[in-house]
C-alpha cells in the first residue's frame, strides 16, 4: 500500500485525476471501476476539465460502478446512474453503452448481481478501481461485517450511511435501505485501486483502515491485502495516521511518484 498525503482537497483530487488520465493514455480501452459520493464530484469535474482542456479521451474506455440503490430507476435524480450521467458521462466523450452500474430495479436482484460479476469478467477485469471511504469504513456499499471475500450482492445500509446520504434525498425516509454493491472480493480482484479521502470527517476511519487490523468491521481495511493499492488523502483526512513521516518519505523518494510531486 502507498499512502500519499497532499496539502489540501484540491491537490489530492487533482493527483487522483492525473492517475486516471495516465491509465487512460496508456491504455485507452482500460476498464475503470467508478465510485459516487461528494468526494467524487470534484474528481469528475477535474476529469471533465482534462477532457475539455487536454483532450483526455474516454471514447474506448469501459466503466463499472461500485454500487446502485435498490428501487431507484435510472432517471431518479438520486440514483447513481443519474449521478454518473450528470457528473461525468455527459461531460466527456464516453460511449454510454460502455458504462455499467448494477441494476437495482431488477426483479431478481441476486441474478442481476451474478450478471454484473460476469460482465466484469467478460470485460477482462477492472484495471483501475476508484474508491471513496464511508465514515463507517465502507468501500462501495460494503458495510461493516461485509465478508472480505464477498462478491456483488444486495446489502442493507447502516444507520450511519443513511444519516450521511439521507439529506441528499430531501426527505431521508425516501432513501432506499438497500443497495447492490460490488463485493470486497470483487474490489480486491482489481489490478490497481486508488482510494481518495478528503476532510476531517474521514480522519478516524482512514487511520483504522490503513493502520488498524484487517477486520470485516472496517471493510476498507481489506485494502491492506491488495497488491497495488494507493491511498490519496488531504492533510485533514490524514490527521490520524501515525506513519505520516514515512509515507511522505516514500512519496518524495520513490521514482514511480516523481511525475506527481
Ligand atoms: C459510493 C461509494 C461510497 C462512497 C463513500 C464516501 O459509490 O463508493 O463508498 O465513496 O460513501 O462518500 P462521500 O464522498 O460522499 O463521503
Short mmCIF file of C-alpha atoms and ligand atoms in Angstrom, two decimals:
data_model
loop_
_atom_site.label_atom_id
_atom_site.label_comp_id
_atom_site.label_asym_id
_atom_site.label_seq_id
_atom_site.Cartn_x
_atom_site.Cartn_y
_atom_site.Cartn_z
CA UNK A 1 0.00 0.00 0.00
CA UNK A 2 1.15 3.54 -0.74
CA UNK A 3 -0.21 6.50 1.18
CA UNK A 4 0.11 9.89 -0.50
CA UNK A 5 -0.71 12.97 1.57
CA UNK A 6 -1.48 16.20 -0.25
CA UNK A 7 -1.76 19.66 1.32
CA UNK A 8 -5.44 20.12 0.54
CA UNK A 9 -8.54 18.61 -1.06
CA UNK A 10 -7.86 20.19 -4.43
CA UNK A 11 -4.32 18.79 -4.68
CA UNK A 12 -5.46 15.32 -3.56
CA UNK A 13 -8.28 15.31 -6.10
CA UNK A 14 -6.01 16.55 -8.87
CA UNK A 15 -3.46 13.83 -8.16
CA UNK A 16 -6.12 11.10 -8.49
CA UNK A 17 -7.38 12.69 -11.71
CA UNK A 18 -3.84 12.55 -13.08
CA UNK A 19 -3.51 8.89 -12.12
CA UNK A 20 -6.70 8.12 -14.04
CA UNK A 21 -5.55 10.20 -17.00
CA UNK A 22 -2.25 8.33 -17.08
CA UNK A 23 -4.11 5.00 -17.06
CA UNK A 24 -6.34 6.10 -19.96
CA UNK A 25 -3.44 7.46 -22.00
CA UNK A 26 -1.51 4.23 -21.50
CA UNK A 27 -4.50 2.04 -22.31
CA UNK A 28 -7.42 3.86 -23.96
CA UNK A 29 -9.67 0.80 -23.61
CA UNK A 30 -8.96 0.47 -19.87
CA UNK A 31 -11.70 -0.84 -17.60
CA UNK A 32 -12.37 1.69 -14.83
CA UNK A 33 -14.23 0.88 -11.62
CA UNK A 34 -16.02 4.05 -10.55
CA UNK A 35 -17.44 5.42 -7.29
CA UNK A 36 -20.02 8.09 -6.45
CA UNK A 37 -20.47 10.46 -3.50
CA UNK A 38 -19.50 14.05 -2.67
CA UNK A 39 -15.74 13.38 -2.82
CA UNK A 40 -16.02 12.12 -6.39
CA UNK A 41 -18.00 15.11 -7.66
CA UNK A 42 -14.82 17.21 -7.57
CA UNK A 43 -12.81 14.43 -9.16
CA UNK A 44 -15.25 14.06 -12.05
CA UNK A 45 -15.20 17.83 -12.54
CA UNK A 46 -11.39 17.60 -12.81
CA UNK A 47 -11.64 14.78 -15.37
CA UNK A 48 -14.19 16.74 -17.40
CA UNK A 49 -11.75 19.69 -17.37
CA UNK A 50 -8.98 17.40 -18.63
CA UNK A 51 -11.25 16.20 -21.41
CA UNK A 52 -12.05 19.76 -22.48
CA UNK A 53 -8.60 21.26 -21.93
CA UNK A 54 -6.21 18.42 -22.77
CA UNK A 55 -8.37 16.19 -24.95
CA UNK A 56 -8.39 13.32 -22.44
CA UNK A 57 -10.13 10.59 -24.43
CA UNK A 58 -12.82 8.36 -22.91
CA UNK A 59 -14.15 7.01 -26.22
CA UNK A 60 -12.83 3.46 -25.80
CA UNK A 61 -12.84 3.04 -22.04
CA UNK A 62 -15.31 0.84 -20.22
CA UNK A 63 -16.68 1.54 -16.75
CA UNK A 64 -18.29 -0.43 -13.94
CA UNK A 65 -19.68 1.47 -10.97
CA UNK A 66 -19.37 0.07 -7.49
CA UNK A 67 -22.99 0.32 -6.48
CA UNK A 68 -26.57 1.38 -7.05
CA UNK A 69 -29.58 1.82 -4.78
CA UNK A 70 -32.31 -0.82 -4.89
CA UNK A 71 -35.57 0.50 -6.28
CA UNK A 72 -34.44 3.77 -7.87
CA UNK A 73 -34.92 3.99 -11.65
CA UNK A 74 -32.06 5.44 -13.73
CA UNK A 75 -33.93 8.73 -14.24
CA UNK A 76 -34.36 9.31 -10.48
CA UNK A 77 -32.00 12.21 -9.63
CA UNK A 78 -30.79 10.28 -6.55
CA UNK A 79 -29.87 7.15 -8.49
CA UNK A 80 -26.19 6.57 -9.11
CA UNK A 81 -26.88 6.16 -12.86
CA UNK A 82 -28.26 9.68 -12.87
CA UNK A 83 -25.30 10.91 -10.81
CA UNK A 84 -22.77 9.37 -13.23
CA UNK A 85 -24.51 10.72 -16.33
CA UNK A 86 -24.72 14.15 -14.76
CA UNK A 87 -21.23 14.45 -13.23
CA UNK A 88 -19.10 12.60 -15.77
CA UNK A 89 -20.61 10.70 -18.67
CA UNK A 90 -22.40 13.66 -20.28
CA UNK A 91 -19.30 15.82 -19.89
CA UNK A 92 -16.81 13.56 -21.68
CA UNK A 93 -16.78 11.55 -24.90
CA UNK A 94 -17.63 8.21 -23.32
CA UNK A 95 -19.87 5.75 -25.16
CA UNK A 96 -22.80 5.20 -22.76
CA UNK A 97 -23.04 1.59 -23.97
CA UNK A 98 -19.66 1.02 -22.31
CA UNK A 99 -20.87 2.25 -18.92
CA UNK A 100 -22.33 -0.17 -16.38
CA UNK A 101 -24.00 0.03 -12.99
CA UNK A 102 -25.67 -2.78 -11.04
CA UNK A 103 -29.39 -2.99 -11.87
CA UNK A 104 -31.20 -2.00 -8.68
CA UNK A 105 -34.56 -2.30 -10.46
CA UNK A 106 -34.10 -5.95 -11.50
CA UNK A 107 -36.94 -8.28 -10.41
CA UNK A 108 -34.31 -10.84 -9.38
CA UNK A 109 -31.55 -8.92 -7.59
CA UNK A 110 -29.32 -11.95 -6.99
CA UNK A 111 -29.40 -12.78 -10.70
CA UNK A 112 -28.61 -9.15 -11.57
CA UNK A 113 -25.57 -9.30 -9.26
CA UNK A 114 -24.37 -12.54 -10.85
CA UNK A 115 -24.74 -10.92 -14.31
CA UNK A 116 -22.71 -7.93 -13.11
CA UNK A 117 -19.86 -10.14 -11.93
CA UNK A 118 -19.95 -11.98 -15.28
CA UNK A 119 -19.87 -8.69 -17.20
CA UNK A 120 -16.78 -7.55 -15.26
CA UNK A 121 -15.10 -10.88 -16.00
CA UNK A 122 -16.05 -10.67 -19.71
CA UNK A 123 -14.51 -7.20 -19.89
CA UNK A 124 -11.22 -8.70 -18.68
CA UNK A 125 -11.46 -7.46 -15.09
CA UNK A 126 -11.02 -3.97 -13.66
CA UNK A 127 -7.74 -2.19 -14.44
CA UNK A 128 -8.24 0.79 -12.13
CA UNK A 129 -10.71 0.79 -9.26
CA UNK A 130 -11.56 4.18 -7.80
CA UNK A 131 -12.79 4.20 -4.19
CA UNK A 132 -14.05 6.59 -1.56
CA UNK A 133 -14.50 5.66 2.09
CA UNK A 134 -17.62 5.91 4.23
CA UNK A 135 -17.49 7.17 7.81
CA UNK A 136 -18.29 3.64 8.93
CA UNK A 137 -15.39 2.24 6.90
CA UNK A 138 -17.39 1.07 3.90
CA UNK A 139 -15.98 0.83 0.39
CA UNK A 140 -18.64 0.72 -2.30
CA UNK A 141 -21.59 -0.13 -0.08
CA UNK A 142 -19.76 -2.91 1.72
CA UNK A 143 -20.90 -2.03 5.19
CA UNK A 144 -19.25 -3.28 8.42
CA UNK A 145 -19.21 -7.07 8.68
CA UNK A 146 -19.09 -7.50 4.89
CA UNK A 147 -17.18 -10.69 4.19
CA UNK A 148 -13.70 -9.92 2.93
CA UNK A 149 -14.33 -12.34 0.05
CA UNK A 150 -17.82 -11.05 -0.75
CA UNK A 151 -18.96 -10.58 -4.36
CA UNK A 152 -21.57 -8.29 -5.91
CA UNK A 153 -24.75 -8.64 -3.86
CA UNK A 154 -27.66 -6.82 -2.19
CA UNK A 155 -26.55 -5.07 1.02
CA UNK A 156 -28.54 -3.44 3.82
CA UNK A 157 -27.20 0.04 4.56
CA UNK A 158 -26.16 1.11 8.06
CA UNK A 159 -27.82 3.90 10.06
CA UNK A 160 -24.52 5.84 9.67
CA UNK A 161 -24.73 5.66 5.85
CA UNK A 162 -28.42 6.55 5.90
CA UNK A 163 -27.64 9.55 8.13
CA UNK A 164 -24.79 10.64 5.78
CA UNK A 165 -26.70 10.26 2.48
CA UNK A 166 -30.31 10.73 3.65
CA UNK A 167 -30.25 14.54 3.49
CA UNK A 168 -29.46 14.31 -0.26
CA UNK A 169 -32.93 12.81 -0.70
CA UNK A 170 -34.67 15.84 0.76
CA UNK A 171 -36.90 13.59 2.84
CA UNK A 172 -34.48 10.98 4.35
CA UNK A 173 -37.38 8.49 4.55
CA UNK A 174 -37.23 8.34 0.74
CA UNK A 175 -33.71 6.92 0.80
CA UNK A 176 -33.63 3.19 -0.04
CA UNK A 177 -32.41 0.99 2.79
CA UNK A 178 -30.71 -1.44 0.42
CA UNK A 179 -28.21 -1.21 -2.42
CA UNK A 180 -26.43 -3.55 -4.81
CA UNK A 181 -22.69 -3.35 -4.36
CA UNK A 182 -19.60 -4.97 -5.77
CA UNK A 183 -18.15 -7.14 -3.00
CA UNK A 184 -14.91 -6.63 -1.13
CA UNK A 185 -13.57 -9.63 -3.05
CA UNK A 186 -14.62 -8.05 -6.36
CA UNK A 187 -12.73 -4.88 -5.42
CA UNK A 188 -9.65 -6.84 -4.33
CA UNK A 189 -9.57 -8.53 -7.77
CA UNK A 190 -8.93 -5.16 -9.49
CA UNK A 191 -5.42 -4.75 -10.87
CA UNK A 192 -4.93 -1.41 -9.16
CA UNK A 193 -7.08 0.51 -6.72
CA UNK A 194 -6.94 4.11 -5.58
CA UNK A 195 -8.88 5.41 -2.58
CA UNK A 196 -9.45 9.15 -2.29
CA UNK A 197 -10.25 10.51 1.19
CA UNK A 198 -10.66 14.19 1.99
CA UNK A 199 -11.86 16.13 5.01
CA UNK A 200 -11.60 15.76 8.77
CA UNK A 201 -14.71 13.55 8.98
CA UNK A 202 -12.70 10.73 7.37
CA UNK A 203 -9.59 11.00 9.61
CA UNK A 204 -10.62 8.46 12.27
CA UNK A 205 -11.82 5.79 9.89
CA UNK A 206 -8.92 6.24 7.47
CA UNK A 207 -6.42 5.61 10.29
CA UNK A 208 -8.29 2.41 11.19
CA UNK A 209 -8.38 1.27 7.56
CA UNK A 210 -4.70 1.92 6.86
CA UNK A 211 -3.01 1.20 10.17
CA UNK A 212 -5.50 -0.91 12.10
CA UNK A 213 -6.01 -4.66 11.90
CA UNK A 214 -7.73 -6.14 8.83
CA UNK A 215 -11.28 -6.63 10.02
CA UNK A 216 -14.70 -7.10 8.45
CA UNK A 217 -15.93 -4.35 10.82
CA UNK A 218 -13.81 -1.91 8.76
CA UNK A 219 -14.23 -3.16 5.19
CA UNK A 220 -11.70 -0.62 3.82
CA UNK A 221 -9.01 -2.33 5.92
CA UNK A 222 -9.22 -5.22 3.43
CA UNK A 223 -7.29 -2.98 1.03
CA UNK A 224 -4.18 -3.90 3.04
CA UNK A 225 -4.45 -7.20 1.17
CA UNK A 226 -4.44 -5.53 -2.26
CA UNK A 227 -1.09 -5.81 -4.07
CA UNK A 228 -1.35 -2.39 -5.76
CA UNK A 229 -3.38 -0.02 -3.63
CA UNK A 230 -2.81 3.72 -3.31
CA UNK A 231 -4.48 5.88 -0.68
CA UNK A 232 -4.58 9.59 -1.55
CA UNK A 233 -5.60 11.84 1.35
CA UNK A 234 -5.56 15.53 2.13
CA UNK A 235 -3.99 16.72 5.38
CA UNK A 236 -7.34 16.77 7.16
CA UNK A 237 -8.18 13.15 6.31
CA UNK A 238 -4.59 12.05 7.07
CA UNK A 239 -4.60 13.67 10.53
CA UNK A 240 -4.99 10.37 12.42
CA UNK A 241 -2.22 8.45 10.62
CA UNK A 242 0.74 7.54 12.84
CA UNK A 243 3.11 6.79 9.96
CA UNK A 244 2.82 10.11 8.10
CA UNK A 245 6.56 10.86 8.11
CA UNK A 246 7.34 7.53 6.50
CA UNK A 247 4.57 7.88 3.88
CA UNK A 248 5.91 11.31 2.93
CA UNK A 249 9.45 9.91 2.69
CA UNK A 250 8.29 7.21 0.28
CA UNK A 251 6.36 9.69 -1.87
CA UNK A 252 9.33 12.06 -2.04
CA UNK A 253 11.84 9.35 -2.96
CA UNK A 254 10.04 6.63 -4.90
CA UNK A 255 10.78 7.08 -8.65
CA UNK A 256 7.22 5.99 -9.52
CA UNK A 257 5.89 9.20 -7.97
CA UNK A 258 8.43 11.64 -9.45
CA UNK A 259 5.98 12.91 -12.09
CA UNK A 260 3.30 13.50 -9.45
CA UNK A 261 5.39 15.54 -7.00
C1 LIG B 1 -20.45 5.18 -3.50
C2 LIG B 1 -19.27 4.71 -2.77
C3 LIG B 1 -19.14 5.04 -1.33
C4 LIG B 1 -18.60 6.47 -1.13
C5 LIG B 1 -18.49 6.80 0.35
C6 LIG B 1 -17.96 8.20 0.59
O1 LIG B 1 -20.38 4.76 -4.85
O2 LIG B 1 -18.44 4.06 -3.33
O3 LIG B 1 -18.29 4.11 -0.72
O4 LIG B 1 -17.34 6.57 -1.74
O5 LIG B 1 -19.75 6.67 0.94
O6 LIG B 1 -18.91 9.13 0.16
P1 LIG B 1 -18.65 10.71 0.27
O7 LIG B 1 -17.61 11.04 -0.73
O8 LIG B 1 -19.99 11.31 -0.07
O9 LIG B 1 -18.21 10.98 1.66
#
